[in-house]
XYZ file of C-alpha atoms in Angstrom:
253
model
C 14.430 -12.680 -15.008
C 13.488 -16.350 -15.310
C 10.076 -17.148 -13.869
C 10.213 -19.122 -10.655
C 7.678 -21.056 -8.619
C 4.566 -19.068 -7.770
C 4.055 -18.697 -4.018
C 0.924 -16.568 -3.864
C -1.345 -14.535 -6.115
C -3.334 -11.635 -4.740
C -5.572 -9.006 -6.278
C -2.743 -6.671 -7.344
C 0.467 -8.696 -7.088
C 1.894 -12.166 -7.610
C 4.744 -13.516 -5.470
C 7.399 -15.910 -6.759
C 10.368 -17.666 -5.202
C 13.403 -15.408 -5.130
C 16.845 -16.244 -6.495
C 18.294 -16.609 -2.986
C 16.882 -18.179 0.189
C 14.880 -15.652 2.150
C 13.958 -13.574 -0.914
C 10.775 -13.194 -2.958
C 10.065 -11.677 -6.355
C 7.024 -9.410 -6.179
C 5.271 -8.903 -9.530
C 2.885 -5.944 -9.946
C -0.200 -6.743 -12.023
C -2.425 -4.374 -13.973
C -5.529 -5.634 -12.173
C -7.633 -3.064 -10.345
C -10.204 -4.123 -7.771
C -12.558 -2.307 -5.412
C -15.303 -3.123 -2.917
C -13.590 -6.349 -1.873
C -13.054 -7.326 -5.542
C -16.717 -6.907 -6.497
C -15.548 -4.364 -9.082
C -12.670 -5.455 -11.324
C -10.803 -4.141 -14.363
C -7.424 -4.494 -15.971
C -5.803 -1.063 -16.308
C -2.902 -1.126 -18.746
C 0.303 0.209 -17.179
C -0.955 0.343 -13.591
C 1.485 -2.337 -12.398
C 4.467 -0.498 -13.888
C 3.510 2.747 -12.155
C 2.884 1.079 -8.789
C 6.205 -0.762 -9.002
C 8.098 2.492 -9.615
C 6.206 4.433 -6.969
C 6.520 1.719 -4.321
C 10.259 1.534 -5.000
C 10.506 5.309 -4.547
C 8.670 5.267 -1.209
C 10.405 2.173 0.168
C 13.845 3.548 -0.689
C 12.944 6.869 0.910
C 11.847 5.135 4.100
C 15.076 3.155 4.177
C 17.084 6.361 3.907
C 15.477 7.735 7.076
C 15.955 4.493 9.002
C 12.506 2.907 8.641
C 13.056 -0.824 7.957
C 11.261 -2.317 4.953
C 11.260 -5.616 3.081
C 12.392 -3.905 -0.159
C 15.767 -4.960 -1.606
C 15.793 -3.693 -5.212
C 13.700 -3.241 -8.331
C 14.446 -5.921 -10.925
C 12.596 -4.504 -13.934
C 9.512 -2.483 -14.786
C 7.130 -4.886 -13.036
C 9.168 -6.844 -10.498
C 10.883 -6.153 -7.188
C 13.160 -8.308 -5.082
C 11.993 -8.235 -1.478
C 12.931 -9.937 1.753
C 10.735 -12.839 2.760
C 8.810 -12.080 5.926
C 5.916 -13.332 8.014
C 3.043 -10.924 7.427
C 1.105 -9.918 10.544
C -2.572 -10.402 9.586
C -3.466 -6.728 9.985
C -3.969 -3.758 7.719
C -2.575 -0.714 9.510
C -4.463 2.413 8.445
C -3.325 5.959 9.215
C -5.859 8.735 8.680
C -5.061 12.458 8.531
C -8.415 13.517 7.062
C -11.840 11.877 7.191
C -12.662 9.934 4.020
C -14.077 6.657 2.796
C -15.250 4.223 5.457
C -14.448 6.579 8.352
C -16.756 9.243 6.926
C -19.537 6.670 6.506
C -19.027 5.119 9.953
C -18.858 8.346 11.927
C -20.840 10.743 9.767
C -17.894 13.093 9.263
C -17.712 15.057 6.021
C -15.008 13.852 3.644
C -11.983 16.116 3.746
C -12.395 17.115 7.404
C -8.937 17.396 8.969
C -8.628 15.166 12.022
C -7.305 16.594 15.322
C -4.340 14.234 15.029
C -3.411 11.220 12.901
C -5.659 8.294 13.813
C -4.319 4.751 13.477
C -6.819 1.950 12.866
C -6.407 -1.798 12.401
C -8.309 -4.203 10.172
C -8.071 -7.988 10.282
C -6.829 -9.241 6.902
C -9.530 -11.608 5.692
C -11.181 -10.998 2.318
C -14.053 -13.353 3.110
C -14.947 -11.192 6.126
C -14.374 -7.901 4.327
C -11.262 -7.013 6.379
C -13.210 -5.993 9.519
C -12.083 -3.192 11.818
C -10.552 -4.557 15.037
C -9.218 -3.087 18.273
C -5.951 -3.707 20.108
C -8.003 -5.865 22.485
C -8.910 -8.213 19.614
C -5.297 -8.278 18.439
C -4.005 -9.203 21.916
C -6.786 -11.714 22.636
C -6.268 -13.648 19.396
C -2.473 -13.463 19.524
C -2.008 -11.707 16.183
C 0.644 -9.431 17.694
C 2.187 -8.855 21.107
C 2.001 -5.585 23.032
C 5.609 -4.882 22.069
C 4.722 -5.556 18.434
C 1.809 -3.124 18.681
C 4.027 -0.419 20.169
C 6.504 -0.940 17.325
C 3.754 -1.028 14.684
C 2.309 2.265 15.948
C 5.752 3.865 15.877
C 6.420 2.589 12.332
C 3.008 3.753 11.091
C 3.479 7.288 12.416
C 7.004 7.521 11.003
C 5.724 6.423 7.603
C 2.980 9.033 7.902
C 5.469 11.813 8.659
C 7.612 10.820 5.688
C 4.791 10.398 3.172
C 3.004 13.576 4.294
C 6.162 15.630 3.775
C 6.997 14.089 0.405
C 3.474 14.634 -0.877
C 3.134 18.157 0.482
C 6.294 19.135 -1.399
C 4.611 18.252 -4.718
C 1.212 19.751 -3.955
C -0.567 16.577 -2.842
C -2.472 16.036 0.405
C -1.978 12.643 2.060
C -5.513 11.918 3.255
C -4.873 8.379 4.523
C -2.960 5.216 3.691
C -2.627 1.593 4.717
C 0.462 -0.526 5.172
C 1.237 -4.089 6.124
C 3.901 -5.119 8.606
C 6.062 -8.239 8.417
C 8.299 -10.086 10.837
C 11.858 -10.806 9.720
C 13.894 -13.336 11.683
C 17.672 -13.291 12.080
C 18.258 -16.400 14.172
C 16.323 -15.864 17.396
C 16.089 -12.128 16.799
C 12.889 -10.712 15.322
C 12.282 -7.279 13.873
C 9.324 -5.664 12.193
C 9.482 -4.163 8.702
C 7.121 -2.289 6.398
C 6.061 -4.846 3.766
C 3.730 -5.270 0.780
C 3.649 -1.961 -1.155
C 3.092 1.777 -0.819
C 1.394 3.198 -3.895
C -1.731 5.110 -4.970
C -3.506 1.750 -4.603
C -2.983 1.968 -0.847
C -3.143 5.750 -0.266
C -5.712 8.499 -0.677
C -4.013 11.395 -2.459
C -5.756 14.689 -3.244
C -4.402 17.662 -5.145
C -4.056 20.443 -2.559
C -5.318 23.197 -4.858
C -8.170 21.483 -6.694
C -9.064 18.498 -4.507
C -8.669 16.223 -7.545
C -8.315 12.594 -6.507
C -5.066 10.931 -7.594
C -5.611 7.480 -6.104
C -7.754 4.354 -6.468
C -10.912 6.328 -5.653
C -10.736 7.384 -9.324
C -11.514 3.750 -10.144
C -13.889 3.146 -7.228
C -16.023 6.179 -8.098
C -15.631 6.246 -11.892
C -13.911 9.648 -11.860
C -11.809 9.217 -15.010
C -8.580 7.505 -16.029
C -6.762 5.681 -13.240
C -3.584 5.559 -15.321
C -3.676 9.333 -15.792
C -4.065 9.858 -12.034
C -1.175 7.536 -11.108
C 0.974 8.989 -13.897
C 0.427 12.471 -12.465
C 1.648 11.318 -9.040
C 4.711 9.687 -10.617
C 5.399 12.783 -12.723
C 5.308 15.108 -9.728
C 7.627 12.837 -7.773
C 10.052 12.526 -10.686
C 9.791 8.770 -11.040
C 8.207 8.483 -14.482
C 9.637 5.679 -16.661
C 11.477 6.617 -19.844
C 8.604 5.150 -21.853
C 5.439 5.829 -19.847
C 2.789 3.096 -20.075
C 0.024 3.834 -22.535
C -3.270 4.565 -20.867
C -5.132 2.076 -23.020
C -8.767 1.180 -22.602
C -9.625 -0.773 -19.438
C -10.638 -4.350 -20.171
C -13.415 -5.869 -18.110
C -12.453 -9.065 -16.320
C -15.279 -11.551 -15.879
């Protein structure tokens, strides 16, 4: 589609004005970043895979009644989404200890948690997206108590859905993060799952082998990120007709 005015450019996506008021075109880039963008590469085909996978998950959530900002996929790299006001929080759901939780609490990676644990981080790259409590969120007015109740409910419903989908294809959903947006219809406000759901925002481990099929492949130099994401897409049946070539990652200065 014709390129429109750029609204925002992040580490993995660029947002453009949509064709209708209240819509945005979300473009998936091939950029890969880790450690708050201290490590960067361009991984050929990554944006295509994340676009297809995020479409698959967002559509699945919609089918079970979980509201999202997703409207439709436009092409191999772009989605049409509903414009929303993003709550400045990363909502993290953990089923197994991994990553920062393991480091913080001294729990071995892969330890199953007694129940899903929901954590919140304040979205600020300059601060490193610090962990915050519901007390911080209420005190600084980032979300109301009703919002927090709704966010918790949405996060756990997403977890139930993703865990089941992944289990069916032999993948363990270790953890994931989502963002939540406010959509206004006149004076009425509702919360929706926004941004994306992809291997960029989930930890996915093969149930049999423990092989990592997520961005930890890039973070920890464990092999080809494209191969890992392609394997997830293949198992879920969402591979494109012409899969993106793996290519050699190009260092971005």
